[in-house]
Coordinates of C-alpha atoms and ligand atoms in Angstrom, one line a residue:
Chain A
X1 CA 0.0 0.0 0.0
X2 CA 1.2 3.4 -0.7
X3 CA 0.6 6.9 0.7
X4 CA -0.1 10.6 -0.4
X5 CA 1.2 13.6 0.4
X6 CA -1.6 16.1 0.3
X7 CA -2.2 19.7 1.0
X8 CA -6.0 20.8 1.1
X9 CA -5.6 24.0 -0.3
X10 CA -6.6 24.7 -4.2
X11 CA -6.3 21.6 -6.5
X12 CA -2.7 21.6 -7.2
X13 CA -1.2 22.5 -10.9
X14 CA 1.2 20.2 -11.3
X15 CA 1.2 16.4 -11.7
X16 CA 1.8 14.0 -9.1
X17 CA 5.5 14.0 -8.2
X18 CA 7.1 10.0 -7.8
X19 CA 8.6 9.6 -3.7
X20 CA 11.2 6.9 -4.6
X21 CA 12.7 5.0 -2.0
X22 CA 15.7 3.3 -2.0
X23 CA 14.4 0.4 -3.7
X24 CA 12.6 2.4 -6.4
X25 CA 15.3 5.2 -7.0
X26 CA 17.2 2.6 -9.9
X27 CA 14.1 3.7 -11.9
X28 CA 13.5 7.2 -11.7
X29 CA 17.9 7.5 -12.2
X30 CA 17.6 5.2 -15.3
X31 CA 14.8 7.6 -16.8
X32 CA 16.7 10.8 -15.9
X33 CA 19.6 9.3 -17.8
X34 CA 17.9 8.3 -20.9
X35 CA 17.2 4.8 -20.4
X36 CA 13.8 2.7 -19.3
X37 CA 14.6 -0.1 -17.0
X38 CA 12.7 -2.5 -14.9
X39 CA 14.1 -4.5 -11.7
X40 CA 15.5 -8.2 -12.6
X41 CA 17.4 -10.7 -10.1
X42 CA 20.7 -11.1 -10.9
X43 CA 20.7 -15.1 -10.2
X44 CA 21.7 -16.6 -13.3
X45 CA 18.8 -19.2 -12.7
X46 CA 16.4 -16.9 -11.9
X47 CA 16.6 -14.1 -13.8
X48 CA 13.0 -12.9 -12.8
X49 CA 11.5 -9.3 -13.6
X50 CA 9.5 -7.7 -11.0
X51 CA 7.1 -4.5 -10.7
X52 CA 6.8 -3.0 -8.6
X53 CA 10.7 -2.9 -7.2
X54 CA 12.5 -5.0 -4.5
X55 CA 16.0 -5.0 -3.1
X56 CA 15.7 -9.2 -3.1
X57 CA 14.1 -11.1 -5.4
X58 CA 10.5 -12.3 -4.4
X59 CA 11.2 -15.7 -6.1
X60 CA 15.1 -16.8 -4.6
X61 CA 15.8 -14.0 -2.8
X62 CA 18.8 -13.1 -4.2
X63 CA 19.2 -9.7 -5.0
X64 CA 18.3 -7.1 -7.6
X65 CA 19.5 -4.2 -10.3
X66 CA 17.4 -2.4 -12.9
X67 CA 18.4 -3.6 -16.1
X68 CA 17.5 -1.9 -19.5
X69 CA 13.8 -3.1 -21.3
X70 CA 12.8 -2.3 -24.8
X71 CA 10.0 -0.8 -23.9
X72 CA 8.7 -2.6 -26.7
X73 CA 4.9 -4.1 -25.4
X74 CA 1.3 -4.3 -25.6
X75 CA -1.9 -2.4 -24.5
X76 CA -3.1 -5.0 -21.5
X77 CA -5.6 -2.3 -20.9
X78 CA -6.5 1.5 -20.5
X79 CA -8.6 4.0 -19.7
X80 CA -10.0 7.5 -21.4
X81 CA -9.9 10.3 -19.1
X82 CA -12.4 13.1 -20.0
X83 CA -13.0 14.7 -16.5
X84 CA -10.6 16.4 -14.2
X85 CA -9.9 13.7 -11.4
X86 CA -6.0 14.1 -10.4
X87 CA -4.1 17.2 -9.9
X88 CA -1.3 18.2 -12.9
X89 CA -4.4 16.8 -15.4
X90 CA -7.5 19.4 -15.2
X91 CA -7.6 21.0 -18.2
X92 CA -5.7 18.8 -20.8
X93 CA -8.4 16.8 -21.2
X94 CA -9.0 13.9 -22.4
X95 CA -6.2 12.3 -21.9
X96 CA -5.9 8.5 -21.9
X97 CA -3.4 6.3 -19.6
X98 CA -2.4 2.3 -20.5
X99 CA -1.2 -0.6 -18.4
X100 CA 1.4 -1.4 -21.1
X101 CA 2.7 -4.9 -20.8
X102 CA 6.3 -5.3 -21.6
X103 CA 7.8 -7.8 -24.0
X104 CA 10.3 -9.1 -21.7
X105 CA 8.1 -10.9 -19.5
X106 CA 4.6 -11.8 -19.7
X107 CA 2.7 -10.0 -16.3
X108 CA 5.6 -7.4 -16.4
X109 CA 3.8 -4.5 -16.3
X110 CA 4.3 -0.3 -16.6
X111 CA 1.4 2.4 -16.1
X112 CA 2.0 5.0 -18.4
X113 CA 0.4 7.6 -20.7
X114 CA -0.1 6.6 -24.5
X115 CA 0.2 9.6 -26.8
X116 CA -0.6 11.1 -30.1
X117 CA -3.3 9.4 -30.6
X118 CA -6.8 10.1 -30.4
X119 CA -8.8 8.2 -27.8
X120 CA -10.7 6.4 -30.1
X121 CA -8.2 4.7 -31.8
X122 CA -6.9 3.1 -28.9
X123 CA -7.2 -0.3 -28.2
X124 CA -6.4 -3.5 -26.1
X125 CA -3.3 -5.3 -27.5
X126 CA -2.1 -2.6 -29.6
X127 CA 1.8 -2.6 -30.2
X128 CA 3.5 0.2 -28.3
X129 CA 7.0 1.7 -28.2
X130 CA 8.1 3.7 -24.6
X131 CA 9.4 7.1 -25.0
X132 CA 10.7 9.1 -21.9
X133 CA 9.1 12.6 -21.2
X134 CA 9.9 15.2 -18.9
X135 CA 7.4 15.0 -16.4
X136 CA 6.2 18.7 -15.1
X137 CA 7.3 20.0 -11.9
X138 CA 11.3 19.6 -12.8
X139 CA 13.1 16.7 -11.3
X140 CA 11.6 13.7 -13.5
X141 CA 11.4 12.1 -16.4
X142 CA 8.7 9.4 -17.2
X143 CA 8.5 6.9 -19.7
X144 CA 4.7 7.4 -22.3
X145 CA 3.7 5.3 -25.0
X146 CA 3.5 5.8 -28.2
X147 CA 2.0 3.6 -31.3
X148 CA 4.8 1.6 -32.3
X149 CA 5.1 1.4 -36.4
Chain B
X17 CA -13.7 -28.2 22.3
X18 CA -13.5 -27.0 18.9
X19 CA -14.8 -23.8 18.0
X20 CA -17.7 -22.8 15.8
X21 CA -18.9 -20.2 13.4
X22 CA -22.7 -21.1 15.1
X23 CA -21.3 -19.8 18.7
X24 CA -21.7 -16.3 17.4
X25 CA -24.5 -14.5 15.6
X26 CA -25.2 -10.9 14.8
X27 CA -27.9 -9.4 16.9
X28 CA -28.1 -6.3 16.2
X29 CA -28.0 -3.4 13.2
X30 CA -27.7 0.3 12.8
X31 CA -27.2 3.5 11.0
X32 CA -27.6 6.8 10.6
X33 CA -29.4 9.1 8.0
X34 CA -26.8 9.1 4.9
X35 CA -27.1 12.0 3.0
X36 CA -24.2 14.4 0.9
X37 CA -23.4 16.4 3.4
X38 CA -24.4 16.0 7.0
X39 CA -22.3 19.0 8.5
X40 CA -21.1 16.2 11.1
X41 CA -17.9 14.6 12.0
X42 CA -17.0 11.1 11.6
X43 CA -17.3 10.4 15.7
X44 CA -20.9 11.6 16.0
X45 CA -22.6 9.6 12.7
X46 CA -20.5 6.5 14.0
X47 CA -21.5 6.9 17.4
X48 CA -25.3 6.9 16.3
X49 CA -24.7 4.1 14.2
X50 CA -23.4 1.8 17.4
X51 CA -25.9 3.3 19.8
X52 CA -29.0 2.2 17.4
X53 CA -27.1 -1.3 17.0
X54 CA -27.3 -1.6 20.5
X55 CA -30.8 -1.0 21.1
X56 CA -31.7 -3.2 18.2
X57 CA -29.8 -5.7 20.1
X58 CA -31.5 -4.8 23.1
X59 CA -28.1 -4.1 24.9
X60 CA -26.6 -1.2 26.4
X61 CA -23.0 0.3 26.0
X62 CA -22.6 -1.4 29.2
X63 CA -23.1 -4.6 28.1
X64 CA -20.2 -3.7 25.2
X65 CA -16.5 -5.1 25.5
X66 CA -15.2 -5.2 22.4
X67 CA -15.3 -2.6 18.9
X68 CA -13.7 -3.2 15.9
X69 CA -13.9 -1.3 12.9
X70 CA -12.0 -0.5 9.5
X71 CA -10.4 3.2 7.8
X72 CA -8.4 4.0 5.1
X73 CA -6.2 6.8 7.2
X74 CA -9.0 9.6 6.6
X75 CA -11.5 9.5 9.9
X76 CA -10.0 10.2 13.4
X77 CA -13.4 7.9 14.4
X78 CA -10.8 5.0 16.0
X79 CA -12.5 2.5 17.5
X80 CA -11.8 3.1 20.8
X81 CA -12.6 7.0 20.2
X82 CA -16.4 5.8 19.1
X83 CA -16.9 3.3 22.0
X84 CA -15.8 6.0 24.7
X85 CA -17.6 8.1 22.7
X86 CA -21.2 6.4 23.6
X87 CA -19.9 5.7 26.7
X88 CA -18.1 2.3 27.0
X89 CA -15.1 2.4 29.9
X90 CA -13.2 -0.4 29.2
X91 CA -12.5 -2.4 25.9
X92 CA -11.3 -6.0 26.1
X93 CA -11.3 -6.3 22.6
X94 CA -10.3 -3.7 20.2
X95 CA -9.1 -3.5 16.6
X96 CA -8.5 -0.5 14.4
X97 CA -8.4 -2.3 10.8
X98 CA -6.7 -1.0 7.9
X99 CA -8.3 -1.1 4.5
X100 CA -11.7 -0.2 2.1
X101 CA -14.3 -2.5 1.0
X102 CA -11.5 -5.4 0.7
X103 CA -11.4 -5.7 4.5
X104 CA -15.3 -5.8 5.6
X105 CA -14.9 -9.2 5.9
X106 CA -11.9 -10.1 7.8
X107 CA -13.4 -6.9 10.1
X108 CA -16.5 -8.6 10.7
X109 CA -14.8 -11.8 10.8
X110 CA -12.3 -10.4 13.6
X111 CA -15.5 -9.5 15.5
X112 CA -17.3 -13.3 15.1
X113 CA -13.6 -14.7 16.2
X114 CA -13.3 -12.4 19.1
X115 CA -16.8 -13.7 20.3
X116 CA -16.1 -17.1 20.0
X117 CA -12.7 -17.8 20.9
X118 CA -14.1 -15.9 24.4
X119 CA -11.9 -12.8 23.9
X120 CA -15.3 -10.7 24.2
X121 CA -18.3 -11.2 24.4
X122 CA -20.6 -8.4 22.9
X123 CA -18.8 -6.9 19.7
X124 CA -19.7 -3.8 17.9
X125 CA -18.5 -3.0 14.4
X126 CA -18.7 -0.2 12.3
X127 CA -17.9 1.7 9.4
X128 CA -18.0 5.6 9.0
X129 CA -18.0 8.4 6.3
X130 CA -18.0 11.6 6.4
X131 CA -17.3 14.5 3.7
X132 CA -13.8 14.6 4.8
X133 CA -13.5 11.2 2.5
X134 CA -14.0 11.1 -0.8
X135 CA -12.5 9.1 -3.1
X136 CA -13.3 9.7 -7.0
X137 CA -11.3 12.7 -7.5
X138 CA -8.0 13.4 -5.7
X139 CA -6.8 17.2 -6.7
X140 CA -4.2 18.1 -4.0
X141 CA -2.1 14.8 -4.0
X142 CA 1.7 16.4 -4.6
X143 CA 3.7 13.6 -4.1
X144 CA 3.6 9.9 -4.4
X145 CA 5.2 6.7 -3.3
X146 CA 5.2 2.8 -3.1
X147 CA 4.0 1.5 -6.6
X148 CA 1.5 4.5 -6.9
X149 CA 4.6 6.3 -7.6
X150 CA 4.7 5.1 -11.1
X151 CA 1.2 5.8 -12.4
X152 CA 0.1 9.0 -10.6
X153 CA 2.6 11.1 -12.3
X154 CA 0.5 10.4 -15.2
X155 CA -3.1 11.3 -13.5
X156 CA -3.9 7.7 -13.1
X157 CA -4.5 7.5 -9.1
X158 CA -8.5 7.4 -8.2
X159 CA -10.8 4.1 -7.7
X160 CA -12.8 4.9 -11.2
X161 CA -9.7 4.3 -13.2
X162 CA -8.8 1.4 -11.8
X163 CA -11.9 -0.4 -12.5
X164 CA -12.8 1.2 -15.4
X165 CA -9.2 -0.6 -16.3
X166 CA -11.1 -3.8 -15.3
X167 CA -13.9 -3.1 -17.7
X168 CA -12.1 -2.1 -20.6
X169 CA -10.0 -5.3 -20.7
X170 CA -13.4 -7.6 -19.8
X171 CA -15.1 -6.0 -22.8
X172 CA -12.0 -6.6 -25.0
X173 CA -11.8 -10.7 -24.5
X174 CA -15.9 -11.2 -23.7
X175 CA -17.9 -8.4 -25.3
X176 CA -19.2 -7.1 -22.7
X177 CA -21.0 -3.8 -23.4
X178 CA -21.9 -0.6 -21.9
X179 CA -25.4 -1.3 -22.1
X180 CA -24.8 -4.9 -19.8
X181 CA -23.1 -2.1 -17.4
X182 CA -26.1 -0.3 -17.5
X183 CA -28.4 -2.9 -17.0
X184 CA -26.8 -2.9 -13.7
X185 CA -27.2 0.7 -12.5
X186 CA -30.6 0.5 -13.7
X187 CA -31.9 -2.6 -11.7
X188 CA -30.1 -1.3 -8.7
X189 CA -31.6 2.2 -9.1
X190 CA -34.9 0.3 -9.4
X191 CA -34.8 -1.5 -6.3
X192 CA -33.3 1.6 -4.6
X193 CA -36.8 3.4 -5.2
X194 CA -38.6 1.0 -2.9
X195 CA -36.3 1.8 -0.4
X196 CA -36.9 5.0 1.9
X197 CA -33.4 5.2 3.3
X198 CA -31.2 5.3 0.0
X199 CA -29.8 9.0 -1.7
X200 CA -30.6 7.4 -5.0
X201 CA -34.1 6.4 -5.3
X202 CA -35.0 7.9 -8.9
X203 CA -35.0 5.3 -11.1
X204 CA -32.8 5.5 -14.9
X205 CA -33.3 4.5 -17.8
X206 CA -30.6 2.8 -20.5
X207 CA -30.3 6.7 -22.0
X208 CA -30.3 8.5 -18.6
X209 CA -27.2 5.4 -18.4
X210 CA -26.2 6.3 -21.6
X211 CA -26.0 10.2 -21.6
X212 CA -24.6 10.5 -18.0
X213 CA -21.0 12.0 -18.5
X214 CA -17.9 10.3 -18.5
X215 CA -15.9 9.8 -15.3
X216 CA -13.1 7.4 -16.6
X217 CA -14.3 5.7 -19.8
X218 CA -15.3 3.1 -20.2
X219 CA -16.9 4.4 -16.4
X220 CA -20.0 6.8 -16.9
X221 CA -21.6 8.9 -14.2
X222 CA -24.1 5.6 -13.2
X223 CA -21.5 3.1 -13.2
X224 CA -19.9 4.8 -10.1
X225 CA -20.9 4.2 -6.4
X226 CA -22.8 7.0 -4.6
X227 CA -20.6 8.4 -2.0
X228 CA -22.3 9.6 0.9
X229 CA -21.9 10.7 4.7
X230 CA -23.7 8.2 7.1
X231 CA -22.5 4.8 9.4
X232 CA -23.7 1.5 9.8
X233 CA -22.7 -1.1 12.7
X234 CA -23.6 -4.4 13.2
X235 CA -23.8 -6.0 17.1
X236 CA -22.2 -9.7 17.5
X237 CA -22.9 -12.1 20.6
X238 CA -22.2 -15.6 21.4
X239 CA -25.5 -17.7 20.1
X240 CA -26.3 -18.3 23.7
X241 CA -26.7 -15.1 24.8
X242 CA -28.7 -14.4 21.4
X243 CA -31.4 -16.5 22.5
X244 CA -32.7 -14.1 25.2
X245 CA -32.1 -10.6 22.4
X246 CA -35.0 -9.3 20.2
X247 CA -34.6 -10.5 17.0
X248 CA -34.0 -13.9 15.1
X249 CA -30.5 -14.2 15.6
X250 CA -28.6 -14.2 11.9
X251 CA -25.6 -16.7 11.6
X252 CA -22.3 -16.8 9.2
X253 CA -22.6 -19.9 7.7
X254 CA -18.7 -19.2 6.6
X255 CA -16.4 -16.8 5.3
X256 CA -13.1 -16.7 2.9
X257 CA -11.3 -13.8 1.0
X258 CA -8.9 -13.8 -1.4
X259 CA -5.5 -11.5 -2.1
X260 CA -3.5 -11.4 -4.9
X261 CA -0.5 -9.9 -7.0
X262 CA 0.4 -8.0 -4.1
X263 CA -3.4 -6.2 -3.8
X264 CA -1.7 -4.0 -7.4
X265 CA -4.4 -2.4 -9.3
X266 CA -1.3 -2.9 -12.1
X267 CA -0.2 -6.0 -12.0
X268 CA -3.4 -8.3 -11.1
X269 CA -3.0 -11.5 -13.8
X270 CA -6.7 -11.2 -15.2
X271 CA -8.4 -8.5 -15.3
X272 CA -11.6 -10.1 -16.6
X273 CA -12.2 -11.3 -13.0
X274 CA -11.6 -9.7 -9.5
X275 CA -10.6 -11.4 -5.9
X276 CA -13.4 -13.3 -6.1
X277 CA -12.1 -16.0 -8.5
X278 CA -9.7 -16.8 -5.6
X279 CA -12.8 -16.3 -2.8
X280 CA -15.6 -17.9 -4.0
X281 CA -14.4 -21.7 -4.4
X282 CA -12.7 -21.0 -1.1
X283 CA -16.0 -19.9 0.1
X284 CA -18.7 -22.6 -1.8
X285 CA -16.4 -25.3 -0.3
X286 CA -16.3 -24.1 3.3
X287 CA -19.9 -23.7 3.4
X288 CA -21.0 -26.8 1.1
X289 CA -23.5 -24.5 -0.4
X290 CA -23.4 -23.0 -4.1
X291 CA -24.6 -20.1 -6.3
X292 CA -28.4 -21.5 -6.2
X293 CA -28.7 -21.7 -2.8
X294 CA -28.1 -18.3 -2.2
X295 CA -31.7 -16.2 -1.7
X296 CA -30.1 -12.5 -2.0
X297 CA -26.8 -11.6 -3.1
X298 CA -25.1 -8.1 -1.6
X299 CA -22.6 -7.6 -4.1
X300 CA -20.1 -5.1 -3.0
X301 CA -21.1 -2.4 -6.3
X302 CA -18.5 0.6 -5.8
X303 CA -18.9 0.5 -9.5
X304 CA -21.2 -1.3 -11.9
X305 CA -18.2 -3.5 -13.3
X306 CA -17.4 -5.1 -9.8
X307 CA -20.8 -6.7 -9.9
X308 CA -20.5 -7.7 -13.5
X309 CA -16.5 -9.7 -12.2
X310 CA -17.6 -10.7 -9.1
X311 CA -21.1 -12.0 -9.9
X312 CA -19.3 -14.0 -12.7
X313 CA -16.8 -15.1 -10.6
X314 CA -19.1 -16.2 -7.7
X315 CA -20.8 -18.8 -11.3
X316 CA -24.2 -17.1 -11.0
X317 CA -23.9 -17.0 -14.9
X318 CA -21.1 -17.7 -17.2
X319 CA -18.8 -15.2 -18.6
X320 CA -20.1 -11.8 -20.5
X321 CA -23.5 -13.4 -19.5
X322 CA -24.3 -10.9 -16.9
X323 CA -26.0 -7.8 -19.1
X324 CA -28.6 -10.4 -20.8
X325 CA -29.1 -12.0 -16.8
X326 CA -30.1 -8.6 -16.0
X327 CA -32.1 -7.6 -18.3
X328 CA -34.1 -11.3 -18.0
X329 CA -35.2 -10.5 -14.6
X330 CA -32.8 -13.1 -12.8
X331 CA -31.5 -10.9 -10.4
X332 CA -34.6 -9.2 -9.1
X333 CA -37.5 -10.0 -7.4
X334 CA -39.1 -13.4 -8.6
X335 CA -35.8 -14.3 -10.4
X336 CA -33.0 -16.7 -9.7
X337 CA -31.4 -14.3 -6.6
X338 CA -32.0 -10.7 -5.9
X339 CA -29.2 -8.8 -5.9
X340 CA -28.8 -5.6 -4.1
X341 CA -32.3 -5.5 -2.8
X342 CA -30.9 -2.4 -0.9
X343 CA -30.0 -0.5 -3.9
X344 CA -26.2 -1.0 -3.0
X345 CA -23.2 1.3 -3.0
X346 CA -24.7 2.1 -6.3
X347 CA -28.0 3.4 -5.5
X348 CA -28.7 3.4 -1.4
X349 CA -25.3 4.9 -0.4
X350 CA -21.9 4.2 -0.4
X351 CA -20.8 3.1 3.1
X352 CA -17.9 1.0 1.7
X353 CA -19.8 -2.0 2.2
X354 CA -21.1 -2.1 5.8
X355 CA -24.5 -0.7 4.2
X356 CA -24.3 -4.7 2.7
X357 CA -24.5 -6.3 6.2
X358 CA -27.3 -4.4 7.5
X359 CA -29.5 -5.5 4.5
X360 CA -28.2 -8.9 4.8
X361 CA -29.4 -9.2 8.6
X362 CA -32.5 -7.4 7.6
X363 CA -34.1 -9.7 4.9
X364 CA -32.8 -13.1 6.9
X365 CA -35.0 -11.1 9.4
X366 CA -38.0 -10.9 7.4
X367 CA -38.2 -7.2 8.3
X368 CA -37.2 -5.4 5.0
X369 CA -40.6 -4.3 4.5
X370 CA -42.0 -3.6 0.7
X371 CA -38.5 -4.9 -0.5
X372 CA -38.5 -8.0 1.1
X373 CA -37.7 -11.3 -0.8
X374 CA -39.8 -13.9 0.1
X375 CA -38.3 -16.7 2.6
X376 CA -35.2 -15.3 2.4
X377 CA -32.4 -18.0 4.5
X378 CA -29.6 -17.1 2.7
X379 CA -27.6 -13.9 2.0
X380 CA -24.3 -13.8 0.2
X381 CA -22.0 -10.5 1.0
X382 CA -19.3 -9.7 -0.8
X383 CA -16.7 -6.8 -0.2
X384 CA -13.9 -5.5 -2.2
X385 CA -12.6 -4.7 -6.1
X386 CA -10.4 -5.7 -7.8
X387 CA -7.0 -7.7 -6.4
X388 CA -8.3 -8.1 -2.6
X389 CA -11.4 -9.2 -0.9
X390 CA -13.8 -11.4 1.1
X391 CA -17.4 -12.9 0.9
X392 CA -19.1 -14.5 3.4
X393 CA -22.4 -16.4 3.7
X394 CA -25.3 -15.3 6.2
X395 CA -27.9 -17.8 7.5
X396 CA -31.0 -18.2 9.5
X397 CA -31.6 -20.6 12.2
X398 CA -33.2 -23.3 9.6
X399 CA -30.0 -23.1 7.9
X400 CA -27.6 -24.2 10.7
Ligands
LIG518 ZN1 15.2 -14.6 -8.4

């Protein structure tokens, strides 16, 4: 379970911003440096991916690094997003947010935004390609989707 | 000697108003809620020595706050439970367990909202963490999203439809109208479905739970003691729950089906009973799509058969099992689930009034979306 960090004041302008913790901070350093990876044991007979992030593998406990993906993968599912419902998104509307499956492993999963596109040609199990995005507010960089051709 | 579900039984039920905005806090709607349980149970606070009840974080109603609150000294059994509508059971649960394993013996539980909770829009979250850290920076964060997420993937692989949504909204609207204490008792038709605005597509206006101010609590005794109380006492026949892939609204393996493919064989083997022996059905409806999973899950139909079993008149009055008799989250009021278990005691009661179904014995109630969360099984006397 996670937490927010809230103030009850005016809706606030900008996006969400990540909290990494030490086990998640592999991620947001790989997307500030240009690259898009995902957590993967290091046991040569293990070798699983896992999302979200842990210091020890949840299979063979051994431990962890993030390790480049293609972010080559498919439209598992998404919604379209026509009302104002989280800070940073009330008036770019509509906007419309995937759970993008990666190639690398099936279950391996990334949240993301899917872009240029209009919402209505969006589907499940379209091919996608990751691209990484500044994300507003100044310290991160996100990864969005983007039809892949 | 070994002990049973039977030595318990819930005795007693009550709630407050629910209404938008009541102007009062979480403490005094919760503490109604317990004090009407009590004199439905024909008990006092006095007679109280243990309170349970369950919060995501928002309400400072604790449950020892609300039991010193109507006037309860001393708790000898007390547990503040963390979750939503994925921990109603194991809260209630706790409170049957407590009673018979002798660690109290008159239980309270309760949940409690207040306009200080709402959860389809959150506009002042600045920062995230744990694995919402990866999709809130892209204004994916709320409840709606997540099970519209559910729904778009379900109508992908089955075909399911907006319109077999809406067959859902509008039953449940429909039985709300006979029901004097629900916030949504107008009843829709498949265009007032249609042409309600978008909240998360594929998620309209009607798909989405009614979120309300208001409490409900529920009294437990052992069985003996509920021999000498007021009313029939109501038994759990059993209980189970189910959580998976880490409770991730991400990464849950099949998103054509919710917790409840994991609860209900669990459940239909502890209890030896089955989908048609169940007289009403209190699905746990924050949205139209968790009834559409779950009632598939629990095999009251097979799958993408749920909009044509709606609009057939199978799950309404004179049909295979009503569901949501009450009006649900959907229609009477959103009180994460609770608002389930009083209408659940009520019709094994016989006392639901111009809503009753007939010779009810059974009552199924199911609580949670998604990758957590429990059913169990209320019975009558004849059923033990
Ligand atoms: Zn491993």
């Amino acid at each position: 379970m996670s937490t927010t960090t809230e103030h009850t004041d005016a809706p606030a302008s900008l996006p969400p911003q990540p909290a990494p913790d030490v086990d998640t901070q592999g991620f947001w350093e790989a997307t500030a440096n240009g690259r898009l990876a995902m957590c993967r044991c290091i046991n040569p007979q293990c070798r699983l991916w896992m999302m979200p992030p842990l210091d020890a593998c949840r299979k063979c406990a051994a431990p962890t690094n993030f390790e480049e993906v293609s972010g080559q993968g498919s439209v598992y599912t998404f919604v379209v997003q026509r009302q104002a419902a989280v800070s940073g998104y009330l008036d770019n509307l509509p906007y419309v947010v995937g759970i993008i499956e990666l190639d690398e492993q099936p279950g391996l999963r990334l949240p993301g935004r899917i872009v240029d596109i209009i919402p209505e040609d969006v589907h499940c199990d379209m091919r996608v390609q990751a691209a990484l995005e500044p994300l507003p507010g100044g310290d991160y960089v996100v990864p969005v989707f983007r039809v892949l051709h | 000697m070994k002990q049973s579900l039977h030595d318990a039984a819930v005795v007693g039920i009550g709630r407050t108003n629910y209404s938008r905005k009541s102007g009062r806090t979480p403490t005094s709607l919760a503490a109604e809620a317990c004090r009407a349980a009590l004199v439905d149970a024909g008990l006092t606070p006095a007679d109280v020595d243990g309170f349970t009840c369950f919060d995501t974080g928002s309400s400072s109603a604790s449950a020892s706050a609300v039991a010193h609150a109507i006037g309860v000294d001393d708790l000898g059994w007390c547990l503040n439970v963390y979750g939503g509508g994925n921990i109603v059971t194991t809260t209630v649960m706790g409170a049957v367990t407590a009673v018979t394993s002798g660690q109290a013996e008159v239980v309270v539980a309760y949940r409690v909202l207040a306009s200080n909770t709402r959860y389809g829009k959150n506009l002042g979250v600045i920062e995230v963490d744990g694995e919402h850290q990866f999709a809130g920076p892209h204004g994916y964060l709320v409840p709606p999203q997540w099970f519209a997420m559910f729904a778009q993937r379900h109508q992908h692989e089955y075909g399911s439809t907006s319109e077999d949504l809406g067959a859902i909204a509008i039953q449940e609207r429909l039985h709300a109208s006979r029901n004097p204490h629900a916030v949504g008792k107008d009843p829709i038709t498949l265009d007032d479905y249609m042409n309600s605005r978008w909240i998360a597509e594929p998620f309209r206006l009607f798909d989405c739970c009614y979120e309300v101010d208001g409490a409900v609590a529920i009294v437990i005794t052992t069985s003996d003691r509920a021999k000498d109380l007021p009313h029939p006492p109501v038994y759990v026949l059993g209980a189970a729950d189910s959580n998976r892939d880490g409770g991730s609204v991400v990464q849950f393996s099949d998103m054509t089906t919710m917790f409840s493919a994991g609860t209900a064989p669990k459940l239909w083997k502890r209890t030896g009973l089955q989908a048609s022996d169940i007289d009403v059905a209190c699905m746990y409806d924050c949205f139209t799509f968790t009834v559409m999973a779950t009632f598939e899950d629990f095999g009251f139909c097979e799958k993408g058969e749920v909009g044509d079993y709606f609009r057939a008149g199978r799950a309404t009055f004179g049909g295979d099992v009503v569901v949501n008799p009450h009006g649900g989250l959907l229609s009477e009021g959103y009180i994460h689930g609770m608002n389930h278990h009083y209408e659940a005691v009520l019709q094994l009661r016989n006392e639901a009034g111009n809503r009753q179904v007939p010779n009810a014995q059974t009552a199924l109630v199911t609580s949670g979306a998604g990758p957590f969360g429990g059913a169990l099984i209320y019975g009558t006397a004849a059923t033990l």
